[in-house]
Short mmCIF file of C-alpha atoms and ligand atoms in Angstrom, two decimals:
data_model
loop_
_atom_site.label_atom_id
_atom_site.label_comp_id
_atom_site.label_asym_id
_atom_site.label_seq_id
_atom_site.Cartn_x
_atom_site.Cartn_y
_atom_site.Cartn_z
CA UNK F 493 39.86 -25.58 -18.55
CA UNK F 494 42.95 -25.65 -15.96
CA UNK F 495 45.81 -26.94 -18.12
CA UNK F 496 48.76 -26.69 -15.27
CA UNK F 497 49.64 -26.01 -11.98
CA UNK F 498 52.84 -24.57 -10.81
CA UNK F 499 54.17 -25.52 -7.42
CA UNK F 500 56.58 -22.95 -5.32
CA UNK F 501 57.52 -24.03 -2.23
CA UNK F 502 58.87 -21.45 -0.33
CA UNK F 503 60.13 -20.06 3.14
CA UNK F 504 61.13 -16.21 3.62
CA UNK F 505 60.54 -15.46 0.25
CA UNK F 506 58.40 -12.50 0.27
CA UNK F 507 60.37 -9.98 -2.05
CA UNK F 508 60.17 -12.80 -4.40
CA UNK F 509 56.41 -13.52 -5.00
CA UNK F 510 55.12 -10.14 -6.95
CA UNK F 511 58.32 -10.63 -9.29
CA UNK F 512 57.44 -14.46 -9.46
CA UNK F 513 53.87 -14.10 -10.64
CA UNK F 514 54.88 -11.25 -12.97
CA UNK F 515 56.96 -13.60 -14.75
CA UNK F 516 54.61 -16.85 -14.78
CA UNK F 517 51.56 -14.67 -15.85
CA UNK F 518 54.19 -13.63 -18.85
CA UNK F 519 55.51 -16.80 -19.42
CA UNK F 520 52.43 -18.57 -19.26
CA UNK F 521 50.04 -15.96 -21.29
CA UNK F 522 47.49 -18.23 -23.67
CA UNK F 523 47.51 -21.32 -20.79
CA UNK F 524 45.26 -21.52 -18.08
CA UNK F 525 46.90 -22.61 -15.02
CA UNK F 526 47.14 -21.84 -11.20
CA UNK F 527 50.51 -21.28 -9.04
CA UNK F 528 50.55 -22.46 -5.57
CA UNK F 529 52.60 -21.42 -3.14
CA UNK F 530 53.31 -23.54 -0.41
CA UNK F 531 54.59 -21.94 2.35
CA UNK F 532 55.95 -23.14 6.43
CA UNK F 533 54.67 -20.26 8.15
CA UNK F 534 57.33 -18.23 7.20
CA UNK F 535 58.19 -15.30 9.44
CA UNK F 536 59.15 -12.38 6.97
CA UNK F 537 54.44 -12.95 5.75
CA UNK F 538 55.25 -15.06 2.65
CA UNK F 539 51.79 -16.17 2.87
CA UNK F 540 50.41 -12.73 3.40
CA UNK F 541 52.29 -11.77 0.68
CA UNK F 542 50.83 -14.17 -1.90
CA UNK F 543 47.28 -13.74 -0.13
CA UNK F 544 47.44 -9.93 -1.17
CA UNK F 545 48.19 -10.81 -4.43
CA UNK F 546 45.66 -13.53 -4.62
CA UNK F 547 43.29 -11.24 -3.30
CA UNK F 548 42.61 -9.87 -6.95
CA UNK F 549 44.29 -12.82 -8.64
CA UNK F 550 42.18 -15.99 -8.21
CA UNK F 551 44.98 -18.08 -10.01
CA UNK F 552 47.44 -17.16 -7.04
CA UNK F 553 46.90 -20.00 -4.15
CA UNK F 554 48.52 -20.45 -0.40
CA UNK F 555 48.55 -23.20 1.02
CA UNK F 556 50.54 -22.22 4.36
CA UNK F 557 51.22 -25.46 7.09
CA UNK F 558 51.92 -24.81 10.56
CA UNK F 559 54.29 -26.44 12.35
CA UNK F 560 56.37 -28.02 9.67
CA UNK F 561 58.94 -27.51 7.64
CA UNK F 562 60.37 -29.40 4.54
CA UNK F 563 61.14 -28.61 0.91
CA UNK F 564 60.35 -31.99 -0.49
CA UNK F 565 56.47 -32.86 1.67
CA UNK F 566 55.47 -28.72 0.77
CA UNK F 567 55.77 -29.76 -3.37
CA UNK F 568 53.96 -33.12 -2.42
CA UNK F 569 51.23 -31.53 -0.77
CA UNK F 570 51.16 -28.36 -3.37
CA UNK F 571 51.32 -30.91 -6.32
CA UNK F 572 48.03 -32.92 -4.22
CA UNK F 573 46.04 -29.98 -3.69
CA UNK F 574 44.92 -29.19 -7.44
CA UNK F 575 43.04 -30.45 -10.20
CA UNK F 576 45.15 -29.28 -12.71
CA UNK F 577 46.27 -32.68 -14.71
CA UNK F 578 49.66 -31.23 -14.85
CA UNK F 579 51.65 -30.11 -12.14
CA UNK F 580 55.23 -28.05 -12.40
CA UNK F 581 57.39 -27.91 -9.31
CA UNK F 582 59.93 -24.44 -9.37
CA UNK F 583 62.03 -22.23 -6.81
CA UNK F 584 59.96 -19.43 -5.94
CA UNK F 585 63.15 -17.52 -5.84
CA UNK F 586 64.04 -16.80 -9.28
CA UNK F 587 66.64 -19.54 -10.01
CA UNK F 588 64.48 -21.29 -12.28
CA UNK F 589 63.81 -19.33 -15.50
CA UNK F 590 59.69 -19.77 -16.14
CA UNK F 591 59.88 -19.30 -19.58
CA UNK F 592 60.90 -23.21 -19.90
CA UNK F 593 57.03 -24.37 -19.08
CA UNK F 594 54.98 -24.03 -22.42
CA UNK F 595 57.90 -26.03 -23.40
CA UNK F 596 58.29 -28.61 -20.72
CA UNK F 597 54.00 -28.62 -20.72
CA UNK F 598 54.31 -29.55 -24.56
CA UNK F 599 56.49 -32.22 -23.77
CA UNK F 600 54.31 -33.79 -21.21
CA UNK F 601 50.74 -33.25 -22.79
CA UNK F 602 52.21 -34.77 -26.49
CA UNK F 603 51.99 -38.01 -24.22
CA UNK F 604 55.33 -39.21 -25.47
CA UNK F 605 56.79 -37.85 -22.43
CA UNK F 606 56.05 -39.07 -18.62
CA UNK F 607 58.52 -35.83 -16.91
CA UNK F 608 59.50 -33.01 -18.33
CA UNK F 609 62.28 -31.53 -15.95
CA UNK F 610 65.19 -28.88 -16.33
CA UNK F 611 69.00 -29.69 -15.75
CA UNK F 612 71.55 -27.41 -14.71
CA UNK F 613 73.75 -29.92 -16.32
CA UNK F 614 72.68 -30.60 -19.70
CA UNK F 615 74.03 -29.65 -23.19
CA UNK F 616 73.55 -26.27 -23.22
CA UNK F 617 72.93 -25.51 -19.76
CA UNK F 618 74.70 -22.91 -17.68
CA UNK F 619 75.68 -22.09 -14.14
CA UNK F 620 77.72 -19.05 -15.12
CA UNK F 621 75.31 -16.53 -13.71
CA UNK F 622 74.76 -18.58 -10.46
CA UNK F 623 78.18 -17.04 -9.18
CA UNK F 624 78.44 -19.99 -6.86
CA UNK F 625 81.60 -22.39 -8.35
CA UNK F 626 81.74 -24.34 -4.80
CA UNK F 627 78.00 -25.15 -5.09
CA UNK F 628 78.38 -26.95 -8.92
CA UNK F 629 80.80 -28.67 -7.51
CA UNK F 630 78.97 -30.01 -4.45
CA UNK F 631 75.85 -30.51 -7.26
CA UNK F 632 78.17 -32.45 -9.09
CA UNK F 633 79.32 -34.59 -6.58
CA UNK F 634 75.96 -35.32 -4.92
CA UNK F 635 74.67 -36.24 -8.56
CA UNK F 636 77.19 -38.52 -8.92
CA UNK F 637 76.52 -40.14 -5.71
CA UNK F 638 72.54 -40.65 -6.71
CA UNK F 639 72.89 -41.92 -9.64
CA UNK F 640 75.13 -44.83 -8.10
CA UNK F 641 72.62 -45.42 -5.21
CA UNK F 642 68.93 -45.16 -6.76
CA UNK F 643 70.21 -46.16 -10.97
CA UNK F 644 68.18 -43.04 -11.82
CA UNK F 645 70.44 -41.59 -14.96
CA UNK F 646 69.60 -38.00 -15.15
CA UNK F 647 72.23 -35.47 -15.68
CA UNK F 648 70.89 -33.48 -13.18
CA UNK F 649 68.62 -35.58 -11.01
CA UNK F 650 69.07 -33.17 -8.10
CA UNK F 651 67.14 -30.31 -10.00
CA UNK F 652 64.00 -29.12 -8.04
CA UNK F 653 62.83 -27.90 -11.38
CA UNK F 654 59.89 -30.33 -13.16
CA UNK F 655 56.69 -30.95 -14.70
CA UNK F 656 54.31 -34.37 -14.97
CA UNK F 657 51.07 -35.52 -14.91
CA UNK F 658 49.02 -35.62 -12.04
CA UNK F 659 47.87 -38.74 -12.20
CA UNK F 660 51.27 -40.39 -12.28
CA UNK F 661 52.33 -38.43 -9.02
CA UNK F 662 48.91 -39.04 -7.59
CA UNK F 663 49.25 -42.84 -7.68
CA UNK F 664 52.46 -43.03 -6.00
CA UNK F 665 52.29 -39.91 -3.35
CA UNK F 666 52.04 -42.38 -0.55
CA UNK F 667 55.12 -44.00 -1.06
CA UNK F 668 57.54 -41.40 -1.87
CA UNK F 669 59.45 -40.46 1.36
CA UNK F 670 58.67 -36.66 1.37
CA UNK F 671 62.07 -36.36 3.62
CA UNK F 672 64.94 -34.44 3.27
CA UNK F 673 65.08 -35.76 -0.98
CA UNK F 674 65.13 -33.69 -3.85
CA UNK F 675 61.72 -34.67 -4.52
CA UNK F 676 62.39 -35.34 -8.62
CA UNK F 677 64.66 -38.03 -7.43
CA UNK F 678 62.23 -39.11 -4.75
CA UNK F 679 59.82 -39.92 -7.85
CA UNK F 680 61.74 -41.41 -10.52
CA UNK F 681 63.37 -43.65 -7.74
CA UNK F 682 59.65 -44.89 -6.27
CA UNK F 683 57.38 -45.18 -9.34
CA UNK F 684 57.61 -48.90 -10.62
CA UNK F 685 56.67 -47.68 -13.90
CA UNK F 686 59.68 -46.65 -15.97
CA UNK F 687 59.06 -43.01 -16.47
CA UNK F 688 60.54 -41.31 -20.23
CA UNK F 689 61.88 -38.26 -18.99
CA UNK F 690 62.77 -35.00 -21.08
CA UNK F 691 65.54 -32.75 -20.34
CA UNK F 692 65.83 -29.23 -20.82
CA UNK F 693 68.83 -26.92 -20.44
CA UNK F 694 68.51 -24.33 -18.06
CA UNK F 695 70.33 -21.11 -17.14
CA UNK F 696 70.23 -21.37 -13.64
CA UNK F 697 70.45 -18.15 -12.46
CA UNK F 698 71.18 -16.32 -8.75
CA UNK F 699 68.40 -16.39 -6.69
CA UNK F 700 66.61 -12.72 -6.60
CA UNK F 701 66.01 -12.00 -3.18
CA UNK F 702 66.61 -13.12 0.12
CA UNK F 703 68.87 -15.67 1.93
CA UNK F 704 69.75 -19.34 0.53
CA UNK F 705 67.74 -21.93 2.85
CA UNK F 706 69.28 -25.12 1.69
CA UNK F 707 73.10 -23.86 2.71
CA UNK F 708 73.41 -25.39 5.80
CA UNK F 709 72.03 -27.99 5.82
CA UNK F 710 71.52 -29.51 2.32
CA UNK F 711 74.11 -31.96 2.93
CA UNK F 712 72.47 -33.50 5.66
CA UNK F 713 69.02 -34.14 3.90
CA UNK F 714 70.89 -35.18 1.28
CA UNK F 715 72.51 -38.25 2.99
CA UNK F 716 69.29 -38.65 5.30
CA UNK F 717 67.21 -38.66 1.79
CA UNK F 718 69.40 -41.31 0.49
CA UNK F 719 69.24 -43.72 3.05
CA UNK F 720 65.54 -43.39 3.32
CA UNK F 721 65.29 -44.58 -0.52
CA UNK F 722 68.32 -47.33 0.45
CA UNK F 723 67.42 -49.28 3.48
CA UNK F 724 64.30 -46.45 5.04
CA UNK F 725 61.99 -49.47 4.74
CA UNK F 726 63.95 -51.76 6.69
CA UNK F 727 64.55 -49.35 9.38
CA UNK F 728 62.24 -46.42 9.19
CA UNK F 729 64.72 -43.40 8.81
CA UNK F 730 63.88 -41.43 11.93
CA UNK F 731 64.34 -44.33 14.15
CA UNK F 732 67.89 -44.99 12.57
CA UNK F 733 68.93 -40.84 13.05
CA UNK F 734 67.51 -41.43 16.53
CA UNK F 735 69.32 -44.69 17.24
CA UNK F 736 72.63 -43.06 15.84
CA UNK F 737 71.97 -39.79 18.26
CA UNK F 738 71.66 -42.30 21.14
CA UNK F 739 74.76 -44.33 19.87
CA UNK F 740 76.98 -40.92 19.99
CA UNK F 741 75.33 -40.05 23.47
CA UNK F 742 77.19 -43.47 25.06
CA UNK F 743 80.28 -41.84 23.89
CA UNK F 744 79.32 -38.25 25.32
CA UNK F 745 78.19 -39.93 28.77
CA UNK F 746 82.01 -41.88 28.65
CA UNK F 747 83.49 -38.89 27.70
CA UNK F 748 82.08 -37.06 30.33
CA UNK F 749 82.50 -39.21 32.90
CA UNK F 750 85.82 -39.13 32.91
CA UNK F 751 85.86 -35.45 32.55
CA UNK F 752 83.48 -35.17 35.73
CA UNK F 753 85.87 -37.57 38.10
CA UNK F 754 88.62 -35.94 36.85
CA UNK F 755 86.98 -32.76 38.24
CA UNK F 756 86.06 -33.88 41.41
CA UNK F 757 89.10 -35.99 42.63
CA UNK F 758 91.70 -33.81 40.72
CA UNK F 759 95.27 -35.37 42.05
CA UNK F 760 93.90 -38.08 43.06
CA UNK F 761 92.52 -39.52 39.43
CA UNK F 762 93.99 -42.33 38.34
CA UNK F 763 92.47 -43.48 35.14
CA UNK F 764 90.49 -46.67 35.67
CA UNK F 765 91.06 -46.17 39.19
CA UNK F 766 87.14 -45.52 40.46
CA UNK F 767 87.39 -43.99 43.88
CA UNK F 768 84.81 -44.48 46.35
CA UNK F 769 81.45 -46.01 45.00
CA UNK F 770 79.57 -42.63 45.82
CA UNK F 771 81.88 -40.36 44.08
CA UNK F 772 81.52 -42.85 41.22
CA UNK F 773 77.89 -42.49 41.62
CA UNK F 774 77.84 -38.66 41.68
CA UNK F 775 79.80 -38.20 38.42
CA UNK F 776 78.00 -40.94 36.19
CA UNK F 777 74.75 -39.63 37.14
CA UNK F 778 76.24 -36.33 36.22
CA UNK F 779 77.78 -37.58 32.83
CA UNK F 780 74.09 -39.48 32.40
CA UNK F 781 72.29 -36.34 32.40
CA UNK F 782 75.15 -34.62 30.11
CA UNK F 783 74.33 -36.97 27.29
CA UNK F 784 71.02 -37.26 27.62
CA UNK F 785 70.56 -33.45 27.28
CA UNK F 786 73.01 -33.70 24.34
CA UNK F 787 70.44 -36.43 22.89
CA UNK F 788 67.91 -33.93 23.32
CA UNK F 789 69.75 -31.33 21.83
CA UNK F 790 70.64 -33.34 18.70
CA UNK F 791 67.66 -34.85 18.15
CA UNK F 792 65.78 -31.35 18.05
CA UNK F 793 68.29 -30.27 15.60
CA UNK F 794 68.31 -33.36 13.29
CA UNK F 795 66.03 -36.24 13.98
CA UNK F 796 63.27 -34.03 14.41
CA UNK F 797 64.29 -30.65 12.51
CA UNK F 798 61.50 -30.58 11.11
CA UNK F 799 59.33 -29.69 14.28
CA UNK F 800 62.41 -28.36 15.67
CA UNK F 801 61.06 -27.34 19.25
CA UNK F 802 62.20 -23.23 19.47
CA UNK F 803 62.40 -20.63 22.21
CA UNK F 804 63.40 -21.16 25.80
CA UNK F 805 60.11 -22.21 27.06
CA UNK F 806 59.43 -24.70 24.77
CA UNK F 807 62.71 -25.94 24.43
CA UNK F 808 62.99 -26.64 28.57
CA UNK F 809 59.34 -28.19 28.50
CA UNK F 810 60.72 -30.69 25.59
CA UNK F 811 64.18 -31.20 27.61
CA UNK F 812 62.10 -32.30 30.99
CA UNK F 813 59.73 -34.44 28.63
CA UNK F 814 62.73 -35.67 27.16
CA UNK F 815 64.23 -36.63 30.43
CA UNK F 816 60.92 -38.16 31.90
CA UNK F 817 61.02 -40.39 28.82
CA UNK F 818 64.45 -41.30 28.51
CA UNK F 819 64.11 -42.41 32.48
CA UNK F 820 61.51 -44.63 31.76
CA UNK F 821 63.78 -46.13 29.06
CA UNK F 822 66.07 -46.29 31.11
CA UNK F 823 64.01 -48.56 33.00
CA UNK F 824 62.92 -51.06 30.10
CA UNK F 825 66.23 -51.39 29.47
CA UNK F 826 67.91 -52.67 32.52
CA UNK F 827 64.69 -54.02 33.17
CA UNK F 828 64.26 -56.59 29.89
CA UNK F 829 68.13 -56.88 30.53
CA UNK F 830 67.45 -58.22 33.58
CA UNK F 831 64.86 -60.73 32.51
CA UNK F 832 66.35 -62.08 29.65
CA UNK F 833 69.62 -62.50 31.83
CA UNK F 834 67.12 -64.50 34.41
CA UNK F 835 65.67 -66.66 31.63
CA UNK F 836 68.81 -67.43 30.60
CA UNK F 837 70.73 -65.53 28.00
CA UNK F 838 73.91 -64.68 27.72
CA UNK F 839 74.54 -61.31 29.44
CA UNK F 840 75.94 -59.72 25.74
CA UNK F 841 72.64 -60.28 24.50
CA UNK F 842 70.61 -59.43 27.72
CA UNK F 843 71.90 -56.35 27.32
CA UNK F 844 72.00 -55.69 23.10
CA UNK F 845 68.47 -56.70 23.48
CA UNK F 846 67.83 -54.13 26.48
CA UNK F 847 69.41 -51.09 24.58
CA UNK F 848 67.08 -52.09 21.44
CA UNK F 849 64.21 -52.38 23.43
CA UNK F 850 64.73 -49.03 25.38
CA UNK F 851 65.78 -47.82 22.25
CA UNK F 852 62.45 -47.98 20.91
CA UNK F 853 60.45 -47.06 23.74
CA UNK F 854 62.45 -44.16 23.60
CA UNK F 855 61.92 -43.37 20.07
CA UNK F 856 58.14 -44.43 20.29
CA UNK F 857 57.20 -41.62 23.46
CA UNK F 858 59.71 -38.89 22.90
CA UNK F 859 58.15 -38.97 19.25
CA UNK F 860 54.58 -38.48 20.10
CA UNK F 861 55.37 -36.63 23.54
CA UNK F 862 58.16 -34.41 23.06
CA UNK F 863 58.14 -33.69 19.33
CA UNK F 864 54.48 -34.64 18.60
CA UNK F 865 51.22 -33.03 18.58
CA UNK F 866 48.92 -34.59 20.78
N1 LIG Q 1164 57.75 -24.75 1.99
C1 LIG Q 1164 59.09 -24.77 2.12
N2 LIG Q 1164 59.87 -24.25 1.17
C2 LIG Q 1164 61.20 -24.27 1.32
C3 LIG Q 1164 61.82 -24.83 2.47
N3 LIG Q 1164 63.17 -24.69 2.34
C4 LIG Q 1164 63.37 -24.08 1.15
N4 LIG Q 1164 62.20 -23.81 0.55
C5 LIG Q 1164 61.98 -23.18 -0.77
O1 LIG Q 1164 62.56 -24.01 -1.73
C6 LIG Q 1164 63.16 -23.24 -2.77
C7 LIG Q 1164 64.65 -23.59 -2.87
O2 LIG Q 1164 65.32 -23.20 -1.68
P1 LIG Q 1164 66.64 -22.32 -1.75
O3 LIG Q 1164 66.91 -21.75 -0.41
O4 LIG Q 1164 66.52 -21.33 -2.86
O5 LIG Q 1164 67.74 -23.40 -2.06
P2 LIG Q 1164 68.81 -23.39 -3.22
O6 LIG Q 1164 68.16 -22.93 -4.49
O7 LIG Q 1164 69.47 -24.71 -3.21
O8 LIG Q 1164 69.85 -22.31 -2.68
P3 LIG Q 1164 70.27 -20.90 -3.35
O9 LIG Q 1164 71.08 -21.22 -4.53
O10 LIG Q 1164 71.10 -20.18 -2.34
O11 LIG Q 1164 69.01 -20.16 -3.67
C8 LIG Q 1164 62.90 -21.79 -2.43
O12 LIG Q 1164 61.73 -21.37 -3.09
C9 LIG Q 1164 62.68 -21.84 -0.93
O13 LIG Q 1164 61.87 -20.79 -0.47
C10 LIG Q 1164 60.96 -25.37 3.48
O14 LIG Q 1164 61.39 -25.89 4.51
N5 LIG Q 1164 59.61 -25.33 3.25
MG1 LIG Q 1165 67.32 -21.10 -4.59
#
């Protein structure tokens, strides 16, 4: 009977797979258990890859999604798609040494463990070999930070390196944000139940193959991951990136206001000196369309990286969309503004309450038409 499935997420990781399974089918010899790799479409065949493999190896799975990317919802979905009653989450890229899972597996089936997970920063733990001093540090420093915003007190509660039961994932998979998180974190900071978690030293090595993913922009999930778990229920996560985005676009549309009169009256521009009404006209529509395409821009990048719209074609069709949207906005905005200021309000809050309300009708189109499938 299927004892355990292992979970690798993975993007442009092909050099990586045949090595991988090698060294789960010799770590794991004498267990019956499945590996799954979950894999965004990668461009270098990932998928194909592991499809070759599990051509003549039924315990190799793909699960490959379209259209998406994301670390943390590809172990989610991996860790929902067997019936193994234990499920192990791992780096398809070598980093995480497989010989650890009989043990963690041990741990977790005696029942007097919930999670079984490995720490880079335990007693006995090295990242020597990982050649990447700067990176510790970082780890270090964003472990500190977690353990002072969710209470969870792990050494290493950033490790994407874990094993538990099903069932307990299973009965909390709805909640847990799936965004941006190290997804261990994600869990121990959702489930109500306390989980009794056992650590493991691990020598985390250099990754085998292939190009670091999480470089660039690990940071930034990082921060978005921890507001999600700090106030994302108040006000859902995208809609706060979104609302920030916006928030920075007023300043880009002052900032280039002033650049664009400067431009066109040269000499004559005398700060807060507006020439004629027209010229004002000319240059704030300009400065209007400046930050809305940065908007546009940043939200592709950020807000909504993970359908990040690519290729000029696409990216021109989203920009329009973007701008048909943001007009109509535009529109609620002065609009309600207008209303409000009519029923009575004070114009301050006319307006705050315009900006929120084309704030969301922003939010709520350019989500489903620009970065949605519909
Ligand atoms: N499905 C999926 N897997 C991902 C994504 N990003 C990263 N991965 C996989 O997650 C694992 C960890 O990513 P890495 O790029 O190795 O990140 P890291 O270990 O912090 O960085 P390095 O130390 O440079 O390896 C690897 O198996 C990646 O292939 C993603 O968007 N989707
Ligand atoms: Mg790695």
């Amino acid at each position: 009977m299927l004892q355990l499935a292992v979970i690798l997420p993975t993007y442009n990781e092909r050099k990586n797979i045949a090595l991988m399974v090698e060294r789960l089918d010799a770590a794991l010899s004498g267990l019956a258990w499945e590996a799954i790799f979950v894999d965004d479409n990668s461009p270098d065949g990932t998928a194909d890859e592991a499809r070759r493999i599990s051509l003549t190896d039924p315990r190799i799975r793909v699960i490959e999604r379209i259209g998406r990317r994301g670390l943390a919802s590809a172990a989610i979905e991996g860790m929902c798609a067997t019936a193994a009653p234990v499920v192990a989450v791992m780096d398809a890229d070598g980093q995480h040494d497989p010989a650890l899972l009989p043990q963690m597996l041990a741990a977790v089936t005696s029942g007097d463990w919930d999670v079984a997970y490995a720490s880079r920063f335990a007693e006995g733990a090295s990242t020597e070999a990982w050649g990447r001093p700067d990176r510790v540090k970082a780890s270090g420093l964003a472990n500190r930070l977690a353990r002072r915003v969710t209470g969870v007190q792990l050494s290493d509660p950033m490790s994407g390196f874990f094993m538990l039961r099903a069932g307990t994932l299973r009965a909390d998979a709805h909640r847990l944000s799936g965004v941006g998180f190290k997804i261990l974190l994600d869990i121990l900071a959702t489930v109500d139940a306390p989980l009794r978690v056992k650590e493991f030293p691990l020598n985390f090595a250099a990754r085998m193959e292939g190009e670091s993913k999480l470089d660039r922009t690990v940071v930034f999930e990082f921060l978005v991951g921890l507001y999600d778990k700090w106030l994302g229920r108040i006000i859902p996560t995208r809609f706060a990136l979104f609302g920030t985005v916006g928030a920075m676009g007023v300043g880009v549309q002052m900032g280039a206001l002033w650049l664009v009169l400067h431009l066109l009256l040269g000499e004559r521009f005398v700060y807060g000196h507006w020439s004629s009404n027209v010229t004002f006209n000319v240059a704030n529509t300009i400065a209007a369309v400046i930050a809305m395409s940065f908007n546009f821009v940043l939200n592709n990048e950020l807000t909504y990286s993970d359908k990040r719209l690519r290729g000029f074609v696409p990216v021109m069709r989203g920009w329009a969309k973007f701008a048909m949207t943001c007009s109509l906005g535009l529109l609620t905005n002065v609009g309600s503004a207008a209303a409000l200021k009519a029923m009575g309000f004070h114009d301050f809050v006319a307006v705050i309450i315009g900006i929120v309300l084309g704030s969301v009708w922003n939010f709520a189109l350019s989500s489903k038409f620009v970065w949605g499938k519909y």
